[in-house]
Amino acid sequence: MRNGMKLQGRARRSPTPRSLLSTGQRSRGQALVEFAIVFPIFLIVLTSVLYFGFLLYSKMSIINAAREGAHYGILLDPADAAFATKVGDQVQGAAGAGLNPASVTTVTTGFKVDTTTHLVTSTSCTWGSGGTCKAGDAVTVTVTYPFANPVPLHLALLGNVIIDLPSSINLTSTVEMVHE
């Protein structure tokens, strides 16, 4: 009877003590802990790369749109009544896929060019009918776009902000070309 009790006592104990667990079972737990530590860091790096990529694409699109608008402006008749509207339409058309054309703001201004030094002066002029700009003056196109952050990221550790990406950044590009 005594032997029977011992068998019952052994059956109640854990059949596999920790020391007898296979290496594969222990390494699964270790991999899970490593994943739990590394995965948030990986997500932070990934979202930062995506944010920078979207920001760079938007900035390059705005720069290109400003160039297109200024180039179009130097080809237009300086006395055209719809000068600024046509340049603005060209800028919105060139703004690039992925950008909201309605959010693109275009300001077209003109500056006089000194005929002796051929340098742009600080004297402004206006384009369009009744404007004071003429061929040989500079067309200045300024394009502004509010870049909305597609990847919101706010990382705080113990109350101290480590990473806080703004929800919106105004991207601006100004291009100046001399009207021919």
XYZ file of C-alpha atoms in Angstrom, residues 51-144:
94
model
C 7.067 60.184 -42.383
C 10.359 61.393 -43.832
C 9.545 59.775 -47.193
C 6.131 61.451 -47.417
C 7.635 64.766 -46.338
C 10.444 64.569 -48.902
C 8.034 63.610 -51.696
C 5.732 66.519 -50.838
C 8.630 68.995 -50.690
C 10.001 67.850 -54.046
C 6.516 68.100 -55.595
C 6.146 71.673 -54.310
C 9.584 72.648 -55.635
C 8.733 71.178 -59.041
C 5.332 72.917 -59.089
C 6.963 76.289 -58.331
C 9.466 75.762 -61.166
C 6.678 74.809 -63.569
C 4.670 77.879 -62.568
C 7.610 80.268 -62.968
C 8.554 78.750 -66.308
C 4.969 79.051 -67.515
C 4.887 82.644 -66.261
C 7.906 83.717 -68.317
C 6.216 82.398 -71.458
C 2.940 84.288 -70.890
C 2.166 87.764 -72.138
C 2.931 90.195 -69.274
C -0.270 92.130 -70.051
C -2.519 89.037 -69.867
C -5.412 89.841 -67.509
C -5.474 86.281 -66.146
C -1.689 86.062 -65.659
C -1.761 85.051 -61.973
C -4.718 82.685 -62.476
C -2.998 80.872 -65.353
C 0.230 80.509 -63.358
C -1.775 79.224 -60.364
C -3.573 76.666 -62.541
C -0.240 75.489 -63.936
C 1.141 75.109 -60.408
C -1.874 73.101 -59.246
C -1.606 70.853 -62.287
C 2.069 70.219 -61.600
C 1.654 69.703 -57.847
C 2.000 65.948 -58.178
C -0.011 62.882 -57.350
C -0.722 62.403 -53.694
C -1.007 66.112 -52.960
C -4.334 67.867 -52.617
C -4.323 70.522 -55.370
C -6.960 72.561 -53.530
C -4.497 73.006 -50.632
C -1.731 74.380 -52.849
C -1.460 78.158 -52.474
C 0.273 80.146 -55.201
C 1.423 83.771 -55.021
C 2.736 85.320 -58.222
C 4.672 88.558 -57.909
C 7.018 90.521 -60.086
C 10.216 92.432 -59.486
C 11.971 94.934 -61.700
C 15.324 94.018 -63.165
C 18.021 96.674 -63.363
C 18.841 97.087 -67.062
C 22.476 98.044 -66.450
C 23.460 95.359 -63.925
C 20.834 92.776 -64.958
C 20.151 92.070 -61.285
C 16.701 91.713 -59.757
C 15.877 94.748 -57.619
C 13.589 95.019 -54.603
C 11.157 97.168 -56.601
C 8.004 95.144 -57.067
C 5.709 95.287 -60.054
C 2.390 93.697 -60.985
C 1.558 91.322 -63.811
C -1.614 91.444 -65.867
C -3.557 94.117 -67.687
C -2.608 97.534 -66.371
C 0.365 96.006 -64.561
C 3.758 97.626 -64.354
C 5.754 94.463 -65.164
C 7.079 94.015 -68.670
C 9.326 91.634 -70.560
C 12.716 91.558 -68.858
C 11.291 91.704 -65.316
C 11.376 88.769 -62.915
C 8.442 86.453 -62.282
C 8.431 85.172 -58.713
C 6.214 82.214 -57.859
C 5.817 81.164 -54.230
C 4.026 77.892 -53.562
C 2.866 76.856 -50.093
